[in-house]
Short mmCIF file of C-alpha atoms in Angstrom, two decimals:
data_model
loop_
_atom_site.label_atom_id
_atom_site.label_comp_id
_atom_site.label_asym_id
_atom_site.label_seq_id
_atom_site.Cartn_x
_atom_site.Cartn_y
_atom_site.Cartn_z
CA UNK A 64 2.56 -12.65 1.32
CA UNK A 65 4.77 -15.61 0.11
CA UNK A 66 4.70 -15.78 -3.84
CA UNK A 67 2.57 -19.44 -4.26
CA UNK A 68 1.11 -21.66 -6.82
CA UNK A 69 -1.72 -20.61 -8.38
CA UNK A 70 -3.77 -23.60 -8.96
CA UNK A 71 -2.31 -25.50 -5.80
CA UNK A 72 -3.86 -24.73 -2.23
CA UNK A 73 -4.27 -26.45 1.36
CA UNK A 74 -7.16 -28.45 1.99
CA UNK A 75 -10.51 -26.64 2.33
CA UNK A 76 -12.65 -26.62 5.33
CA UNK A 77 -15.40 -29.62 5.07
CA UNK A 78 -17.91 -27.55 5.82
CA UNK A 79 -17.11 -25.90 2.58
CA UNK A 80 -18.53 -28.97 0.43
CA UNK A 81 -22.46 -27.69 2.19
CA UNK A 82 -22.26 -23.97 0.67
CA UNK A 83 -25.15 -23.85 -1.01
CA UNK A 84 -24.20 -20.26 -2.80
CA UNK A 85 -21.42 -22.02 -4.91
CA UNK A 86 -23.24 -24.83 -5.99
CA UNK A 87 -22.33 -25.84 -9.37
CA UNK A 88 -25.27 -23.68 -10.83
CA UNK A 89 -23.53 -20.54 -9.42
CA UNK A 90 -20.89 -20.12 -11.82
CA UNK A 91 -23.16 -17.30 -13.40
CA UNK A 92 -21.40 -13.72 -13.16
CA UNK A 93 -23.14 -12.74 -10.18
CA UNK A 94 -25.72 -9.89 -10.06
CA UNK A 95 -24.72 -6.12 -10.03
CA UNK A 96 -26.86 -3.30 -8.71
CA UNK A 97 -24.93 -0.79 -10.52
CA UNK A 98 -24.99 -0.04 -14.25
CA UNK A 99 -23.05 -1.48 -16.95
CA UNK A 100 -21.50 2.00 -17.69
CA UNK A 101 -20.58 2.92 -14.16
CA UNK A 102 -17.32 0.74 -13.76
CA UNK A 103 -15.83 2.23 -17.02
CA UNK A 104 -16.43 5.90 -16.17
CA UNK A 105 -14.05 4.96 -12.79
CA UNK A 106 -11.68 2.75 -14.41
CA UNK A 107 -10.59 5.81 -16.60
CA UNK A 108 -11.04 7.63 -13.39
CA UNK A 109 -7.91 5.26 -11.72
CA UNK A 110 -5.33 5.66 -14.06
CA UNK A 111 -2.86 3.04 -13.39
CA UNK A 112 -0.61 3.72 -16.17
CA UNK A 113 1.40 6.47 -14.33
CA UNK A 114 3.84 5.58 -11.95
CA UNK A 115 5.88 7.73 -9.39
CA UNK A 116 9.07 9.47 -10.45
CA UNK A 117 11.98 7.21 -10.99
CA UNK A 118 14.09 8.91 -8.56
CA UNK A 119 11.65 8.48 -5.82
CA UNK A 120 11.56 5.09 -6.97
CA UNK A 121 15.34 4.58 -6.77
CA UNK A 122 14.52 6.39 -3.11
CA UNK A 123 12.59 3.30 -2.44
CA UNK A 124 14.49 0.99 -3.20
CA UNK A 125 17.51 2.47 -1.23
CA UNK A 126 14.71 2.36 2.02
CA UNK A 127 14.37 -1.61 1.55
CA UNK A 128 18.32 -1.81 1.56
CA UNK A 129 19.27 0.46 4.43
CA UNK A 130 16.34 -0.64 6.97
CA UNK A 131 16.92 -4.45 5.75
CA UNK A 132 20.32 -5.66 4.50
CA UNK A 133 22.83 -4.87 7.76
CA UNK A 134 22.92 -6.39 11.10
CA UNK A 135 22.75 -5.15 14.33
CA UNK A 136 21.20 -2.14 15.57
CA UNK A 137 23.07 0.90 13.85
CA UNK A 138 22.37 -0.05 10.58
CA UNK A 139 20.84 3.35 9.80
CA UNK A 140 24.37 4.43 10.25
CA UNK A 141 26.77 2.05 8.93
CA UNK A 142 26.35 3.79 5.24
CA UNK A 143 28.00 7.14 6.83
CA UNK A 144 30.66 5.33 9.11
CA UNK A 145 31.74 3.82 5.79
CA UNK A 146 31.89 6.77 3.90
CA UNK A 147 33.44 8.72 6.56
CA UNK A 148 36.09 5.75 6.51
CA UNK A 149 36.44 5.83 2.70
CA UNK A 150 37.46 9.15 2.51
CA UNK A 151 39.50 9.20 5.40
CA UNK A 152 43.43 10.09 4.81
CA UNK A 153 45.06 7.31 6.41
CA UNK A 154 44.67 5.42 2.91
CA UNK A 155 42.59 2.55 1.16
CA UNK A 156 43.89 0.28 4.69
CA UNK A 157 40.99 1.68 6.21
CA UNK A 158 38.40 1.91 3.86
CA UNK A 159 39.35 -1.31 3.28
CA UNK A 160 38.85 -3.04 6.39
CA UNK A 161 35.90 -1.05 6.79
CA UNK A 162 34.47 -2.56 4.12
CA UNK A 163 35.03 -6.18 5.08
CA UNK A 164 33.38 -5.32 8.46
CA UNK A 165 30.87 -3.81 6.68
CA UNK A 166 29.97 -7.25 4.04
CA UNK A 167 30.59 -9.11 7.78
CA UNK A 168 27.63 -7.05 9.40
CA UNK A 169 25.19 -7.91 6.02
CA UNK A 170 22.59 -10.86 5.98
CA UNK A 171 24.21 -13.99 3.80
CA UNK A 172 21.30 -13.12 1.13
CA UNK A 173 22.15 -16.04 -1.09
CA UNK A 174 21.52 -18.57 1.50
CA UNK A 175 18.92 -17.11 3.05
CA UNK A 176 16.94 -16.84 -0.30
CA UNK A 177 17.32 -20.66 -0.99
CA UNK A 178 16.25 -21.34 2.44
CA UNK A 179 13.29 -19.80 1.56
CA UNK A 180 12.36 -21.36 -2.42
CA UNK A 181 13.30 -24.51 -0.47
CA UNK A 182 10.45 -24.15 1.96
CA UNK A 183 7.66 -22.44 -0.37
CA UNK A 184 9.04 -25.22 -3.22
CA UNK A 185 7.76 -28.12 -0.46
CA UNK A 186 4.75 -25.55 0.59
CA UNK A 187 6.40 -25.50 4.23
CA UNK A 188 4.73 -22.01 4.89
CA UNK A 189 5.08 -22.66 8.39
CA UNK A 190 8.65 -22.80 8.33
CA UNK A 191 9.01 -19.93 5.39
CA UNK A 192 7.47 -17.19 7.54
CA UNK A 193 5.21 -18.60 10.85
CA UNK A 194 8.71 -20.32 11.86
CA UNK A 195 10.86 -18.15 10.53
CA UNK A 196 13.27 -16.43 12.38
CA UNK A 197 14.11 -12.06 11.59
CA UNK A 198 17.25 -13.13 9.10
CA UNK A 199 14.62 -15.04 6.86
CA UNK A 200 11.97 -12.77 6.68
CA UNK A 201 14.33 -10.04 5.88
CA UNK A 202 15.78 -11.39 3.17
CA UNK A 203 12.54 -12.31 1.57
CA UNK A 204 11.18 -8.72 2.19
CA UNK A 205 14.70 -7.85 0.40
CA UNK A 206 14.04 -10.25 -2.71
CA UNK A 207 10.25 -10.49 -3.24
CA UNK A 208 8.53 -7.01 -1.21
CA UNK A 209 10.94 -4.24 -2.87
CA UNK A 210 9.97 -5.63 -6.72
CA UNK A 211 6.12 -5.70 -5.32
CA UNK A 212 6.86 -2.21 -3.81
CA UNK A 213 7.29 -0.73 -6.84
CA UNK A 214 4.65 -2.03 -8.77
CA UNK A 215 2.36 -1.15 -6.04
CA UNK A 216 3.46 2.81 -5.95
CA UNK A 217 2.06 3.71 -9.26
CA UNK A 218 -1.63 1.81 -7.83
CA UNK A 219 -1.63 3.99 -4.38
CA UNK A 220 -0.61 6.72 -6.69
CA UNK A 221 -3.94 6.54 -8.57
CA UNK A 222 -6.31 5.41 -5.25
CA UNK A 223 -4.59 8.18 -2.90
CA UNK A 224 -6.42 10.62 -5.06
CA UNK A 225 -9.47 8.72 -4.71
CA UNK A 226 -9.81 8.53 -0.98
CA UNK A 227 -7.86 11.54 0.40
CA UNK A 228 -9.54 14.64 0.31
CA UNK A 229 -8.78 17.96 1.46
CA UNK A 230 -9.86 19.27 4.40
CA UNK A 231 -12.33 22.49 3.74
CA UNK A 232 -11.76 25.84 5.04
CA UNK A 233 -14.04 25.80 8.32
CA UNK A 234 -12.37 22.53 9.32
CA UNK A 235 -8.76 22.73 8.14
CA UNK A 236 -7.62 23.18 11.54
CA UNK A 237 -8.54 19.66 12.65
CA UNK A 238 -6.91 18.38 10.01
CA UNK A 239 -4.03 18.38 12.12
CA UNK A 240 -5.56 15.71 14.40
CA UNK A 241 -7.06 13.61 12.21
CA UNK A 242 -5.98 10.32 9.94
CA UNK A 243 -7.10 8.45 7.05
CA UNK A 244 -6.21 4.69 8.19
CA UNK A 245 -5.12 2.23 5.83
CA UNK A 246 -5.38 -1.67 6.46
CA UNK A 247 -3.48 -3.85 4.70
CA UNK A 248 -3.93 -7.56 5.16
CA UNK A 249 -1.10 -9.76 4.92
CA UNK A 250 1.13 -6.42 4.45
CA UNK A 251 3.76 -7.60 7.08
CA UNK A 252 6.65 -8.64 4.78
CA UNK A 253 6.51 -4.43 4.05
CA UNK A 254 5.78 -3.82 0.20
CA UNK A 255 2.72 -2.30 0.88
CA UNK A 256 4.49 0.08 4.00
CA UNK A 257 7.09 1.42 1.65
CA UNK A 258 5.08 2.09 -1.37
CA UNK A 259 2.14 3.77 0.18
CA UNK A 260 5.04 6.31 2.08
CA UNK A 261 6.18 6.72 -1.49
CA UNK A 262 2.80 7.03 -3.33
CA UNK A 263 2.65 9.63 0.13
CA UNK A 264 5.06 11.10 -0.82
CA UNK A 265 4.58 11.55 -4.64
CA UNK A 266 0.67 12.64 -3.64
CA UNK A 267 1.63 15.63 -1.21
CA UNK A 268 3.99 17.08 -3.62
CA UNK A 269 1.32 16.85 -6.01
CA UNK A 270 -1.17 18.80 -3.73
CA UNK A 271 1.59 21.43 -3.19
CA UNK A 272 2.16 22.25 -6.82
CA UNK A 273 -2.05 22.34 -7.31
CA UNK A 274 -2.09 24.18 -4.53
CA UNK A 275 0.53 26.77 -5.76
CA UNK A 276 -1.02 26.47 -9.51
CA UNK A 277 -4.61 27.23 -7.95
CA UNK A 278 -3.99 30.22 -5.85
CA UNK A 279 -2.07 31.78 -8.56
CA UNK A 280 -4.76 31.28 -10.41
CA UNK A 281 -6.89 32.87 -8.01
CA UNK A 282 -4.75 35.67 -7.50
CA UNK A 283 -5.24 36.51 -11.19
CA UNK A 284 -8.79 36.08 -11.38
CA UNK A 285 -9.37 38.32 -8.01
CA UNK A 286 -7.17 40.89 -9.74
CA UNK A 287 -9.38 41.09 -12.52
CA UNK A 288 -12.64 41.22 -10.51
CA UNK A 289 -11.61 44.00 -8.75
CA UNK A 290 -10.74 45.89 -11.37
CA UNK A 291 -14.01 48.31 -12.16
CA UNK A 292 -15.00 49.15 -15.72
CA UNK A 293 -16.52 52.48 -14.43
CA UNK A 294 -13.71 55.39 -15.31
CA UNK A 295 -15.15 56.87 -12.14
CA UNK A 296 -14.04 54.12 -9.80
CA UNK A 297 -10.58 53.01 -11.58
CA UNK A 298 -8.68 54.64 -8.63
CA UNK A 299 -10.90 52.36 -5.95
CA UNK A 300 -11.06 49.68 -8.36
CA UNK A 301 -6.83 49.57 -8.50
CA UNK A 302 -6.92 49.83 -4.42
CA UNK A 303 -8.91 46.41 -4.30
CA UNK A 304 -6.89 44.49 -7.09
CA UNK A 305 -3.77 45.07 -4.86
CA UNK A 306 -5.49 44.07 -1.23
CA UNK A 307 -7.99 41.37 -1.99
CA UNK A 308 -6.05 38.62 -3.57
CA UNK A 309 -3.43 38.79 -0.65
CA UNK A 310 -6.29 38.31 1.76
CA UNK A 311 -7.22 34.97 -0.53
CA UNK A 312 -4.37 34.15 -1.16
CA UNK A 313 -3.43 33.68 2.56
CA UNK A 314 -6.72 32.04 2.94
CA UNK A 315 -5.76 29.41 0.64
CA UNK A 316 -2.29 28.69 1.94
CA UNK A 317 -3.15 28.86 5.66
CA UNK A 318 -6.23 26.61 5.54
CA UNK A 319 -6.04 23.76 2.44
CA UNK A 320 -4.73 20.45 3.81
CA UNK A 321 -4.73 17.21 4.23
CA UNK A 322 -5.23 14.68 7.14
CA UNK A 323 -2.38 12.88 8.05
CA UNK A 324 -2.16 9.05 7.09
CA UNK A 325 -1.90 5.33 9.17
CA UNK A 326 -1.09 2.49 7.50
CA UNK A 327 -1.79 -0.59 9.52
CA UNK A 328 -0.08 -3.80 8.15
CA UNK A 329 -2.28 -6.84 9.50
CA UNK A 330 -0.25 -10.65 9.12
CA UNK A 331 0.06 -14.14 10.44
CA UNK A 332 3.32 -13.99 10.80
CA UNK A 333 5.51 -11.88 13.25
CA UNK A 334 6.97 -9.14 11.20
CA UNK A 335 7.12 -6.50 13.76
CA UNK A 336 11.08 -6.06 13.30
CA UNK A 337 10.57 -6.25 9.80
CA UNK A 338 7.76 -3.09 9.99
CA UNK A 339 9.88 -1.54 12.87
CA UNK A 340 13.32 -1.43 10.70
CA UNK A 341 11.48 -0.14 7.61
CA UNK A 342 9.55 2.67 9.34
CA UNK A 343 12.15 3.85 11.02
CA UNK A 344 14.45 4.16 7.35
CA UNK A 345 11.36 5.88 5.93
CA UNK A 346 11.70 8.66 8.40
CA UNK A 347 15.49 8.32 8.36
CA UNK A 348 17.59 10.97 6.78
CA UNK A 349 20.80 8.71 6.64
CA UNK A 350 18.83 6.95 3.17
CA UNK A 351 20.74 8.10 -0.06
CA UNK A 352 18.66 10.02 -2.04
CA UNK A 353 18.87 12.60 -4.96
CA UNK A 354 18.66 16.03 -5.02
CA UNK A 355 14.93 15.93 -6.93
CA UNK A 356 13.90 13.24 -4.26
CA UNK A 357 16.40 13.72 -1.05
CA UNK A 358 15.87 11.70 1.86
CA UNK A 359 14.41 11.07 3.95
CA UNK A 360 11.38 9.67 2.17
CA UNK A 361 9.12 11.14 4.28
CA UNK A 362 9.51 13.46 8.01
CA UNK A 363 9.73 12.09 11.06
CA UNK A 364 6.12 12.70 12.94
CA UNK A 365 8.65 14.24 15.26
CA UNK A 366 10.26 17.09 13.35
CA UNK A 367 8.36 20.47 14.25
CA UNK A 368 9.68 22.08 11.43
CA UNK A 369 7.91 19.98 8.58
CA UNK A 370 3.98 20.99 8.58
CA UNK A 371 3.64 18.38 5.87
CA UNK A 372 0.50 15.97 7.22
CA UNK A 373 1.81 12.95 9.19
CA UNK A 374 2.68 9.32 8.46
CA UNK A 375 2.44 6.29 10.81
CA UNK A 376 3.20 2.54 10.67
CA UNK A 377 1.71 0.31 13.03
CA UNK A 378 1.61 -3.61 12.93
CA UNK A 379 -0.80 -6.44 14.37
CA UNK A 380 -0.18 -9.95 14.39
CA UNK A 381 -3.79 -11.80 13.61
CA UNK A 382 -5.02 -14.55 11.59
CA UNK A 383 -8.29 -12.85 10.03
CA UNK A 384 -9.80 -15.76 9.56
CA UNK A 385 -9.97 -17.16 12.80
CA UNK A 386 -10.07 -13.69 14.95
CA UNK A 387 -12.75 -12.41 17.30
CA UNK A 388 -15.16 -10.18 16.35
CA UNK A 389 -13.91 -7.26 18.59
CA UNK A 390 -10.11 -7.54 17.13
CA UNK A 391 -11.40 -7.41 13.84
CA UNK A 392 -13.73 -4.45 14.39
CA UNK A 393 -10.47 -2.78 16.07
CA UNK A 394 -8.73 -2.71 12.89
CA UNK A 395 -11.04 -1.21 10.77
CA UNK A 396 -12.95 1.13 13.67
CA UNK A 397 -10.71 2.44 15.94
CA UNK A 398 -13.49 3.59 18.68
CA UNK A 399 -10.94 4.80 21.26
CA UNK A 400 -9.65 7.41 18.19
CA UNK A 401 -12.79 9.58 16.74
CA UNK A 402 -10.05 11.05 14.32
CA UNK A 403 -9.12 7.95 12.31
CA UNK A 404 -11.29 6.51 9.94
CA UNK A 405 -10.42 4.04 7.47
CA UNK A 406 -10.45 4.82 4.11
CA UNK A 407 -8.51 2.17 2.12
CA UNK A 408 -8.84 -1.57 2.84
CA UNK A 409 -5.91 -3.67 0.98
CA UNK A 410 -5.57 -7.45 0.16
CA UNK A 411 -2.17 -7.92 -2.17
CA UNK A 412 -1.65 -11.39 -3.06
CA UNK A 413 -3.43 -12.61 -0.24
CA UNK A 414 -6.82 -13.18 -1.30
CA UNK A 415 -6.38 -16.49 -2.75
CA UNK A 416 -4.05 -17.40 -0.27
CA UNK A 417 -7.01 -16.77 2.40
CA UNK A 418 -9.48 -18.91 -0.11
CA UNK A 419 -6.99 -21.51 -0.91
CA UNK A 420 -6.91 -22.07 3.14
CA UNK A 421 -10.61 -22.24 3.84
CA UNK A 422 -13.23 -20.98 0.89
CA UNK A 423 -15.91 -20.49 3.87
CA UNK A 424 -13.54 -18.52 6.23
CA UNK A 425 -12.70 -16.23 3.73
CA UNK A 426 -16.05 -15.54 2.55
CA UNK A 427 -17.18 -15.11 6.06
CA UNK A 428 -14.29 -12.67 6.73
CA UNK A 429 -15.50 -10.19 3.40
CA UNK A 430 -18.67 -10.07 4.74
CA UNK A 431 -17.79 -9.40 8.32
CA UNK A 432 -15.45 -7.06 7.04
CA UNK A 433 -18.40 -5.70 4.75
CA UNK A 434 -20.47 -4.68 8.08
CA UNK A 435 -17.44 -3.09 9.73
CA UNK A 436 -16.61 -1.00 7.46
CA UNK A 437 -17.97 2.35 6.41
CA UNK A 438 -19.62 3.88 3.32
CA UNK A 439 -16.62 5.37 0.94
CA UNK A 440 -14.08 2.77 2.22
CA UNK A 441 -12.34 1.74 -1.43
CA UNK A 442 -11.03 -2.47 -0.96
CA UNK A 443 -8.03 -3.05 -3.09
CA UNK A 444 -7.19 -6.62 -4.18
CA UNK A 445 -4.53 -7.29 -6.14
CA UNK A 446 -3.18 -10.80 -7.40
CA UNK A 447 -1.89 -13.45 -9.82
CA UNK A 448 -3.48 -13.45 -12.73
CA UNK A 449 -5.74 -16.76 -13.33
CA UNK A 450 -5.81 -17.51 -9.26
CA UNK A 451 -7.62 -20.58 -8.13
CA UNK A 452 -9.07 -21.83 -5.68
CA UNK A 453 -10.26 -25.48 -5.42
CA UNK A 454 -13.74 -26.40 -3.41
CA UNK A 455 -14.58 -29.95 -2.02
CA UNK A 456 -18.05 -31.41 -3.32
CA UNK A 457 -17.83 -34.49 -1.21
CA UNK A 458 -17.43 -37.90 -2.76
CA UNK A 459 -19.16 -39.21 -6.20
CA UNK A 460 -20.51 -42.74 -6.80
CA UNK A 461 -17.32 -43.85 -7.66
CA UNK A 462 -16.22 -43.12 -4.04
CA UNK A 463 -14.01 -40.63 -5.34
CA UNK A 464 -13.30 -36.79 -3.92
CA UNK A 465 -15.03 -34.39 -6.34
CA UNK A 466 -13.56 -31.11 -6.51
CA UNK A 467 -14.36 -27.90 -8.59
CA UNK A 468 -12.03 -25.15 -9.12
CA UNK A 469 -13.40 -21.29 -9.38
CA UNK A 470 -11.71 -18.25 -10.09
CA UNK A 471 -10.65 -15.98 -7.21
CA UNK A 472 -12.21 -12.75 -9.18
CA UNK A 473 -15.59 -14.91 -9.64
CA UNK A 474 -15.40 -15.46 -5.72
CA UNK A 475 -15.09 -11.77 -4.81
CA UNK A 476 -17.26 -10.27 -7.19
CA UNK A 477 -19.87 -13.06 -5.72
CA UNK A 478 -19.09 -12.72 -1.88
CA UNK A 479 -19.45 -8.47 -2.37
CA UNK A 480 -21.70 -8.10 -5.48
CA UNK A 481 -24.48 -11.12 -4.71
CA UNK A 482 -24.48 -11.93 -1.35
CA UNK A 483 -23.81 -8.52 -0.22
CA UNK A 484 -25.31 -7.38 -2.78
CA UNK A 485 -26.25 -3.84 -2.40
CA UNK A 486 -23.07 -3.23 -0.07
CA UNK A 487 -20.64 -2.08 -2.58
CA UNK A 488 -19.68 -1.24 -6.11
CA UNK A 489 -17.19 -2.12 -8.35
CA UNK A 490 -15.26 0.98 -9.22
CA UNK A 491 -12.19 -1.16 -11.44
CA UNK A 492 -11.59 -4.59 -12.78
CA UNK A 493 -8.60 -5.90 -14.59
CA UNK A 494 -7.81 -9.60 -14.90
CA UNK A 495 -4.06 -9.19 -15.97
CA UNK A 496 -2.01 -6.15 -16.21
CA UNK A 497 2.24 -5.60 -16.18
CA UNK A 498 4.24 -2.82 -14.26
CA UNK A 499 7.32 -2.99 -15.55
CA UNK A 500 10.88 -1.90 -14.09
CA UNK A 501 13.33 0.33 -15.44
CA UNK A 502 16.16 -1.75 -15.68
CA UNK A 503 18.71 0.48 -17.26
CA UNK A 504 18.43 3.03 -14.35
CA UNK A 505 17.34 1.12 -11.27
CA UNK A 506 19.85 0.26 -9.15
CA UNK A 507 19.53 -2.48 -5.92
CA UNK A 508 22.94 -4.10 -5.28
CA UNK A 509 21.38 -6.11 -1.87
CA UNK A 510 23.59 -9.28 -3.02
CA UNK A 511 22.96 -12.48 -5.40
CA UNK A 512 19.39 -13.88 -6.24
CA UNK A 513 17.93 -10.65 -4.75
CA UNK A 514 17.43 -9.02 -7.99
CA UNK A 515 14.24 -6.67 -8.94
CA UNK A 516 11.90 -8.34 -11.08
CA UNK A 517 8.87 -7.08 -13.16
CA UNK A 518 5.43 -7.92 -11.92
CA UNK A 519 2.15 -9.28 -13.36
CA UNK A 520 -1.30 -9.26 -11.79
CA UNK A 521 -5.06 -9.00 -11.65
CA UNK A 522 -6.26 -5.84 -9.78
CA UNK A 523 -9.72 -5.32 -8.74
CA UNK A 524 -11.30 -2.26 -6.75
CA UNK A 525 -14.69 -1.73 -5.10
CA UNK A 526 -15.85 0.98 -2.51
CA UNK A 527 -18.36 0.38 0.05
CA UNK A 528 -21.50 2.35 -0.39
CA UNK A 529 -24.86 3.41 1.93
CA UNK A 530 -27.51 0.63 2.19
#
């Protein structure tokens, strides 16, 4: 979502100002059915304070410029046309005029990018992104969602181990049919896409080195089973340490895996070529990449030979706050697919946004979102730090508009924590935190005023539990 003013928001719905549950004795820290020493015990459980490898992270960034910065329809393969051209033998005439074609065939980032501060400085959201044509939202998915991208990695990193399990033996072979969705609201401008593919990424290589570290371990500890402290049966004792670990062993390799993951990127806007351009340079071999991290970042669905578990982007353009109940319940419960359940429920720099627009709405959508979902779904919100909203009381004695201002975090914890109280627990809190950039080694040449930035936020997870 666009990067706004904290403390400045659109005008709240009226019937806001007759909400009884934020009167102005509810500024208490609402109540919490779970103990004070639960929330530390898993907020040393999500470490944060790794990140994914900085090549994979260079590998990122190299997704937003391919799928992003050139025109036209082959801009997956403009990078090797070039090169071909560059090291062609007819001479630097060549590379040289490919080069201009090339810089003719890229977006006019500069422009673009004041376009934009132009519209978000005079809060014309409408005409930043509702309006805005594919050149726009590009370039702001080139300036602002690659910097957010990054920071977000090292958070999937940390919640991909929370809500992705292996598949046991008895049911490993289903695991190649089934998903773990992930919905991410307000996720169209692609930040969220491209980081959970690399947080993917980083998490399955993981799960192959455990997986290689555990059955050697296994092989070793079968060996020494088998071996028999009775002289009389070291013969038959020597027959069994050399069979039974290759049986377990190819148990373990043949039948530990993982389900295959859907992200689903939810907006207001229309950012389906936006969502279609990055996808398709995820999967894309034609990416630079390095030889610890090649490209592409992760296998097409399509490519037999990779039994890695799948990966799938999807878009829907919706305004959750005004949508039916039967769209809504599609996102998060896909009935027609048995396979896919949704595990991981995102809200990155959004929430305040939604509450800045209409307090009520909002709170209306957590708790219909609250009912739809299922026990073990983790809810991710992530934001600037010290976000506002602001809450019409009506007007005083003076005839003046009285308006009180409460913290986003006090609205969440008192939409899932009080009024659904019962519905969920919070696993994490933070109300400011830094990821920093590496900004000796990083490398994004997309063109002026599109540089990487560092990022500061609030971060805040729960996880729905049984009633």
């Amino acid at each position: 979502m666009a990067p706004r003013s904290s403390n400045t928001s659109k005008k709240p719905n009226k019937k806001e100002s007759s909400k009884k549950k934020l009167s102005s004795s509810s500024q208490t820290q609402p109540r919490r059915n779970t103990s004070k020493t639960e929330p530390n015990h898993h907020q040393d459980h999500l470490n944060l304070s790794t990140t994914i490898p900085l090549t994979l992270q260079q590998l990122l960034l190299n997704v937003f410029k391919t799928a992003l910065l050139t025109n036209g329809h082959n801009y997956l393969h403009n990078r090797e046309e070039t090169k071909k051209n560059d090291n062609d033998e007819s001479g630097a005439t060549t590379a040289d005029s490919a080069e201009q074609q090339q810089e003719q065939q890229q977006l006019d980032i500069k422009s673009l990018i004041q376009t934009i501060k132009t519209h978000l400085y005079n809060r014309d959201f409408d005409s930043a992104f509702t309006d805005a044509n594919e050149d726009l939202l590009r370039a702001y998915a080139l300036r602002w969602s690659s910097s957010r991208a990054l920071g977000y990695a090292g958070i999937f990193r940390a919640l991909l181990r929370e809500v992705v399990k292996p598949v046991s033996d008895h049911t490993a072979a289903a695991a190649t049919t089934s998903t773990n969705n992930v919905v991410c609201i307000g996720g169209g401008a692609g930040a969220e896409i491209v980081a959970l593919a690399a947080a993917w990424r980083d998490f399955l290589d993981g799960a192959e080195l455990r997986f290689s570290s555990a059955r050697d371990e296994d092989q070793i500890a079968d060996a020494v089973e088998a071996v028999s402290l009775d002289d009389g049966k070291e013969e038959e004792g020597s027959k069994e340490a050399v069979k039974q670990p290759t049986s377990t062993t190819t148990s373990t390799t043949t039948t530990t895996t993982y389900p295959g993951l859907s992200v689903t990127a939810v907006d207001i806007a229309d950012w389906s070529k936006v969502v279609e351009r990055l996808s398709t340079a995820i999967q894309s071999p034609t990416v630079t990449g390095s030889k610890s991290h090649p490209a592409p970042l992760l296998p097409s669905n399509k490519d037999e030979e990779k039994k890695t578990p799948s990966f799938s982007v999807g878009f829907e353009k919706l305004d959750v706050l005004s949508t039916g109940e039967k769209e809504l319940q599609g996102l998060f419960s896909r009935q027609e697919a048995e396979s896919c359940s949704t595990v991981l429920v995102t809200l990155m720099f959004t929430l305040n946004e939604l509450f800045s627009t209409s307090m009520a709405k909002a709170t209306g959508f957590l708790l219909r979102m609250t009912d739809m979902l299922r026990p073990g779904t983790v809810l991710l919100v992530v934001d600037s730090p010290g976000s506002y909203s602001t809450l019409k009381l009506g007007k005083g004695g003076d005839g003046e508009v009285r308006e009180r201002q409460y913290p986003m975090k006090f609205l969440l914890d008192h939409t899932l924590l009080s009024v659904a109280e019962g519905k969920w627990e919070r696993l994490m809190s933070e109300d400011s935190r830094w990821w920093r950039r590496d900004a000796a080694r990083l490398r994004y040449d997309v063109g002026e005023g599109a540089g990487l930035e560092d990022m500061r936020f609030q971060v805040h997870v729960y996880r729905r539990v049984g009633e």
